[in-house]
Amino acid sequence: MGRLHGKTAIITGATGGIGEATASRFLAEGANVMAVGRSAAKLEALTGRLGHAESLATFVAEATDEEATRASTDETVSRFGGLDICFANAGTEGNIAPLDVMTIEAFRSVMETNVVGVWLSMKYAAPAMRERGGGSILVTGSIASKIGFPALAHYIASKHAVQGLVKTAALELGPDNIRVNAIGPGPVDNRMMESIGEQMSPEDVAAFKAQISQTVALGRYATNDEIANLALFLASDESSYMTGSLHLVDGGFTAA
């Protein structure tokens, strides 16, 4: 029997690297999964890769759209009979620039997706989980929740804010047996880090990756699957006494 047998999960940002890897792990461990993303075409391609036709459904929605978030949660409950796990994973790095050059539109866009989107996921997952007698809310935080980094003021601020949401939600929802945790990836070999590299070192993205890798104790970027492994643990009953924390999976980036 799988570690998530009989449970239902909703995953935002499901077509990204971490989202897809986590959806795949959850399905393999027996969960029903509602995969939420902005692109119908990408969601269709995702279902083709993942299979599991009876236990996988998709929903097109923007993470910042309250009505769409409500509807995706309602559809999950209607389709699968309840909600046990919410992985608020949708996020963006935005347009990178020094803080005195960055536009207010760029700053607001990142805060909307990375903070408001997470709050909306929590807001609508909590009542559904309460009806089930508990659940697990996961958030994709970051090592950015603990550090600063030049030219990423909007992203850094958003991830610090997310950690505040996680701690507050854990206190509010604990009496309902709903756990709330953040995953804190370091550099991951996926689209977001590629985009950051292209923006910060357009003349030599490979050199940027090598430079960042040198700051990691293990000397490399994480794979999406390595992040999904932690998501699976935090979603499962194996982490039943863990809530309100940021759990780093950063290869030792923050060890120094």
CSV table of C-alpha atoms in Angstrom, one decimal:
chain,number,residue,atom,x,y,z
A,1,MET,CA,0.0,0.0,0.0
A,2,GLY,CA,1.3,3.4,-1.0
A,3,ARG,CA,2.3,6.1,1.6
A,4,LEU,CA,-0.5,8.3,0.4
A,5,HIS,CA,-3.1,5.6,-0.3
A,6,GLY,CA,-6.6,7.0,-0.1
A,7,LYS,CA,-5.6,10.6,0.1
A,8,THR,CA,-6.3,13.4,-2.3
A,9,ALA,CA,-3.9,16.2,-3.1
A,10,ILE,CA,-4.1,19.5,-5.0
A,11,ILE,CA,-0.9,20.8,-6.5
A,12,THR,CA,-0.5,24.3,-7.9
A,13,GLY,CA,2.2,25.1,-10.4
A,14,ALA,CA,1.8,21.4,-11.4
A,15,THR,CA,3.4,21.8,-14.9
A,16,GLY,CA,6.7,23.1,-13.5
A,17,GLY,CA,9.6,20.9,-12.6
A,18,ILE,CA,9.0,20.5,-8.9
A,19,GLY,CA,5.2,20.4,-9.4
A,20,GLU,CA,5.4,17.6,-12.0
A,21,ALA,CA,7.9,15.6,-10.0
A,22,THR,CA,5.7,15.8,-6.9
A,23,ALA,CA,2.6,14.9,-8.8
A,24,SER,CA,4.3,11.8,-10.1
A,25,ARG,CA,5.5,10.8,-6.6
A,26,PHE,CA,2.1,11.4,-5.1
A,27,LEU,CA,0.4,9.3,-7.8
A,28,ALA,CA,2.9,6.5,-7.4
A,29,GLU,CA,2.2,6.4,-3.7
A,30,GLY,CA,-1.6,6.0,-4.2
A,31,ALA,CA,-2.9,9.6,-4.0
A,32,ASN,CA,-5.5,11.2,-6.2
A,33,VAL,CA,-4.1,14.4,-7.6
A,34,MET,CA,-5.7,17.6,-8.9
A,35,ALA,CA,-3.0,19.3,-11.0
A,36,VAL,CA,-3.5,23.0,-11.3
A,37,GLY,CA,-1.7,25.2,-13.8
A,38,ARG,CA,-2.1,28.2,-16.1
A,39,SER,CA,-1.8,26.5,-19.4
A,40,ALA,CA,-4.3,24.0,-20.7
A,41,ALA,CA,-1.8,22.7,-23.3
A,42,LYS,CA,0.8,22.1,-20.6
A,43,LEU,CA,-1.6,20.3,-18.4
A,44,GLU,CA,-2.7,18.1,-21.3
A,45,ALA,CA,0.9,17.2,-22.0
A,46,LEU,CA,1.4,16.5,-18.3
A,47,THR,CA,-1.4,14.0,-18.2
A,48,GLY,CA,0.1,12.3,-21.2
A,49,ARG,CA,3.4,11.9,-19.4
A,50,LEU,CA,2.0,10.9,-16.0
A,51,GLY,CA,-0.9,8.6,-16.9
A,52,HIS,CA,-3.0,7.4,-13.9
A,53,ALA,CA,-6.2,8.5,-15.7
A,54,GLU,CA,-8.5,7.5,-12.9
A,55,SER,CA,-6.6,9.3,-10.1
A,56,LEU,CA,-5.3,12.4,-12.0
A,57,ALA,CA,-7.4,15.4,-12.9
A,58,THR,CA,-6.4,18.9,-14.1
A,59,PHE,CA,-7.7,22.4,-13.6
A,60,VAL,CA,-6.7,25.6,-15.5
A,61,ALA,CA,-6.3,28.5,-13.0
A,62,GLU,CA,-4.1,31.4,-12.1
A,63,ALA,CA,-2.7,31.1,-8.6
A,64,THR,CA,-3.7,34.7,-7.9
A,65,ASP,CA,-7.3,34.3,-9.0
A,66,GLU,CA,-9.5,33.9,-5.9
A,67,GLU,CA,-12.5,32.5,-7.7
A,68,ALA,CA,-10.4,30.1,-9.7
A,69,THR,CA,-8.7,28.9,-6.5
A,70,ARG,CA,-12.1,28.4,-4.9
A,71,ALA,CA,-13.4,26.5,-8.0
A,72,SER,CA,-10.3,24.3,-8.2
A,73,THR,CA,-10.7,23.3,-4.6
A,74,ASP,CA,-14.4,22.6,-5.0
A,75,GLU,CA,-13.8,20.6,-8.1
A,76,THR,CA,-11.1,18.5,-6.2
A,77,VAL,CA,-13.6,17.7,-3.4
A,78,SER,CA,-16.4,17.0,-5.9
A,79,ARG,CA,-14.2,14.7,-8.1
A,80,PHE,CA,-12.4,12.8,-5.4
A,81,GLY,CA,-14.6,13.2,-2.3
A,82,GLY,CA,-12.4,15.4,-0.1
A,83,LEU,CA,-9.0,17.1,0.3
A,84,ASP,CA,-6.1,15.9,2.4
A,85,ILE,CA,-3.1,17.6,0.9
A,86,CYS,CA,-2.5,21.0,-0.6
A,87,PHE,CA,0.8,21.8,-2.2
A,88,ALA,CA,0.9,25.5,-2.9
A,89,ASN,CA,3.8,25.3,-5.3
A,90,ALA,CA,3.1,28.0,-7.9
A,91,GLY,CA,5.8,30.6,-7.9
A,92,THR,CA,7.8,33.0,-10.1
A,93,GLU,CA,11.2,34.6,-10.0
A,94,GLY,CA,10.0,37.6,-12.1
A,95,ASN,CA,12.1,40.2,-13.8
A,96,ILE,CA,15.4,40.5,-12.0
A,97,ALA,CA,16.9,44.0,-11.2
A,98,PRO,CA,18.5,46.0,-8.4
A,99,LEU,CA,15.8,47.3,-6.0
A,100,ASP,CA,16.3,50.9,-7.1
A,101,VAL,CA,15.8,50.0,-10.8
A,102,MET,CA,13.1,47.4,-10.4
A,103,THR,CA,9.6,48.5,-11.4
A,104,ILE,CA,6.7,48.5,-9.1
A,105,GLU,CA,4.9,46.2,-11.6
A,106,ALA,CA,7.7,43.7,-11.4
A,107,PHE,CA,7.7,43.8,-7.6
A,108,ARG,CA,3.9,43.4,-7.3
A,109,SER,CA,3.8,40.6,-9.8
A,110,VAL,CA,6.1,38.4,-7.8
A,111,MET,CA,4.4,39.3,-4.5
A,112,GLU,CA,1.0,38.4,-6.0
A,113,THR,CA,2.0,35.0,-7.3
A,114,ASN,CA,4.3,34.0,-4.4
A,115,VAL,CA,2.4,35.4,-1.5
A,116,VAL,CA,-1.2,36.1,-2.4
A,117,GLY,CA,-1.3,32.8,-4.4
A,118,VAL,CA,-0.1,30.8,-1.3
A,119,TRP,CA,-2.5,32.6,1.0
A,120,LEU,CA,-5.4,31.8,-1.4
A,121,SER,CA,-4.5,28.1,-1.5
A,122,MET,CA,-4.4,28.0,2.3
A,123,LYS,CA,-7.7,29.9,2.6
A,124,TYR,CA,-9.7,27.4,0.5
A,125,ALA,CA,-7.8,24.2,1.4
A,126,ALA,CA,-8.4,24.7,5.2
A,127,PRO,CA,-12.2,24.3,5.3
A,128,ALA,CA,-12.1,21.3,3.0
A,129,MET,CA,-9.4,19.7,5.2
A,130,ARG,CA,-11.3,20.5,8.4
A,131,GLU,CA,-14.2,18.5,7.1
A,132,ARG,CA,-11.8,15.5,6.7
A,133,GLY,CA,-10.5,15.8,10.2
A,134,GLY,CA,-7.2,17.2,9.2
A,135,GLY,CA,-4.6,17.5,6.5
A,136,SER,CA,-1.3,18.7,5.3
A,137,ILE,CA,-0.6,22.0,3.6
A,138,LEU,CA,2.8,22.3,1.9
A,139,VAL,CA,4.3,25.5,0.5
A,140,THR,CA,7.3,25.9,-1.8
A,141,GLY,CA,9.4,28.3,0.2
A,142,SER,CA,13.1,28.7,-0.5
A,143,ILE,CA,16.5,29.3,1.0
A,144,ALA,CA,15.4,32.8,0.1
A,145,SER,CA,13.3,32.7,3.2
A,146,LYS,CA,16.5,32.9,5.2
A,147,ILE,CA,19.0,35.0,3.2
A,148,GLY,CA,19.3,38.1,1.0
A,149,PHE,CA,20.5,38.1,-2.6
A,150,PRO,CA,21.3,41.1,-4.8
A,151,ALA,CA,18.8,41.9,-7.6
A,152,LEU,CA,16.2,39.6,-6.2
A,153,ALA,CA,14.5,41.9,-3.7
A,154,HIS,CA,11.0,41.0,-4.8
A,155,TYR,CA,11.6,37.2,-4.7
A,156,ILE,CA,13.5,37.4,-1.3
A,157,ALA,CA,10.7,39.5,0.2
A,158,SER,CA,8.1,37.1,-1.1
A,159,LYS,CA,9.7,34.0,0.4
A,160,HIS,CA,10.2,35.7,3.8
A,161,ALA,CA,6.5,36.6,3.7
A,162,VAL,CA,5.6,33.0,2.9
A,163,GLN,CA,7.4,31.8,6.0
A,164,GLY,CA,5.3,34.2,8.1
A,165,LEU,CA,2.2,32.8,6.5
A,166,VAL,CA,3.3,29.2,7.2
A,167,LYS,CA,3.9,29.9,10.9
A,168,THR,CA,0.7,31.8,11.4
A,169,ALA,CA,-1.4,29.2,9.5
A,170,ALA,CA,0.2,26.4,11.6
A,171,LEU,CA,-0.9,28.1,14.8
A,172,GLU,CA,-4.4,28.8,13.5
A,173,LEU,CA,-5.0,25.4,11.9
A,174,GLY,CA,-3.3,23.2,14.4
A,175,PRO,CA,-6.4,22.7,16.5
A,176,ASP,CA,-8.0,21.3,13.4
A,177,ASN,CA,-5.2,18.7,12.9
A,178,ILE,CA,-4.1,20.6,9.8
A,179,ARG,CA,-0.3,20.8,9.5
A,180,VAL,CA,1.4,23.5,7.6
A,181,ASN,CA,5.0,23.3,6.4
A,182,ALA,CA,7.3,25.0,3.9
A,183,ILE,CA,9.9,23.3,1.7
A,184,GLY,CA,13.1,25.3,1.3
A,185,PRO,CA,14.9,24.3,-1.9
A,186,GLY,CA,18.3,25.6,-2.7
A,187,PRO,CA,19.3,25.9,-6.3
A,188,VAL,CA,17.3,23.4,-8.4
A,189,ASP,CA,18.1,22.2,-12.0
A,190,ASN,CA,14.9,23.6,-13.5
A,191,ARG,CA,13.4,26.4,-15.4
A,192,MET,CA,13.5,29.0,-12.6
A,193,MET,CA,17.2,28.7,-12.0
A,194,GLU,CA,17.8,28.7,-15.7
A,195,SER,CA,15.8,31.9,-16.0
A,196,ILE,CA,17.7,33.5,-13.1
A,197,GLY,CA,21.0,32.5,-14.7
A,198,GLU,CA,19.9,34.0,-18.1
A,199,GLN,CA,19.0,37.2,-16.4
A,200,MET,CA,22.0,37.6,-14.1
A,201,SER,CA,24.7,36.3,-16.5
A,202,PRO,CA,23.3,36.4,-20.0
A,203,GLU,CA,26.8,36.2,-21.5
A,204,ASP,CA,27.6,32.8,-19.8
A,205,VAL,CA,24.8,31.0,-18.1
A,206,ALA,CA,26.9,27.9,-17.6
A,207,ALA,CA,29.5,29.9,-15.7
A,208,PHE,CA,26.7,31.3,-13.5
A,209,LYS,CA,25.5,27.7,-12.7
A,210,ALA,CA,29.1,26.7,-11.9
A,211,GLN,CA,29.6,29.6,-9.6
A,212,ILE,CA,26.4,28.9,-7.7
A,213,SER,CA,27.2,25.2,-7.5
A,214,GLN,CA,30.5,26.1,-5.8
A,215,THR,CA,28.5,27.7,-2.9
A,216,VAL,CA,26.7,24.4,-2.3
A,217,ALA,CA,28.4,21.9,0.0
A,218,LEU,CA,27.4,19.1,-2.3
A,219,GLY,CA,28.7,21.0,-5.3
A,220,ARG,CA,25.6,20.7,-7.5
A,221,TYR,CA,22.0,21.8,-8.1
A,222,ALA,CA,19.2,19.6,-6.8
A,223,THR,CA,17.0,17.6,-9.0
A,224,ASN,CA,13.3,18.1,-9.0
A,225,ASP,CA,12.9,14.6,-7.7
A,226,GLU,CA,15.0,15.4,-4.6
A,227,ILE,CA,12.5,18.2,-3.7
A,228,ALA,CA,9.6,15.9,-4.4
A,229,ASN,CA,11.0,13.4,-1.9
A,230,LEU,CA,10.6,15.9,0.9
A,231,ALA,CA,7.2,16.9,-0.3
A,232,LEU,CA,6.1,13.3,-0.1
A,233,PHE,CA,7.4,13.0,3.4
A,234,LEU,CA,5.7,16.2,4.6
A,235,ALA,CA,2.4,15.2,2.9
A,236,SER,CA,2.4,11.8,4.5
A,237,ASP,CA,1.5,10.7,8.0
A,238,GLU,CA,5.2,10.0,8.6
A,239,SER,CA,5.5,13.7,9.4
A,240,SER,CA,2.5,13.8,11.7
A,241,TYR,CA,4.2,15.9,14.4
A,242,MET,CA,5.8,18.4,12.1
A,243,THR,CA,4.2,21.8,11.5
A,244,GLY,CA,5.1,25.5,11.3
A,245,SER,CA,8.6,25.0,9.9
A,246,LEU,CA,10.8,25.6,6.9
A,247,HIS,CA,12.5,22.4,5.9
A,248,LEU,CA,15.6,23.0,3.9
A,249,VAL,CA,16.7,20.8,1.1
A,250,ASP,CA,19.6,22.9,-0.1
A,251,GLY,CA,22.6,20.6,-0.4
A,252,GLY,CA,24.3,22.6,2.3
A,253,PHE,CA,23.9,26.0,0.7
A,254,THR,CA,23.0,27.6,4.0
A,255,ALA,CA,25.5,25.6,6.1
A,256,ALA,CA,28.2,28.2,6.0
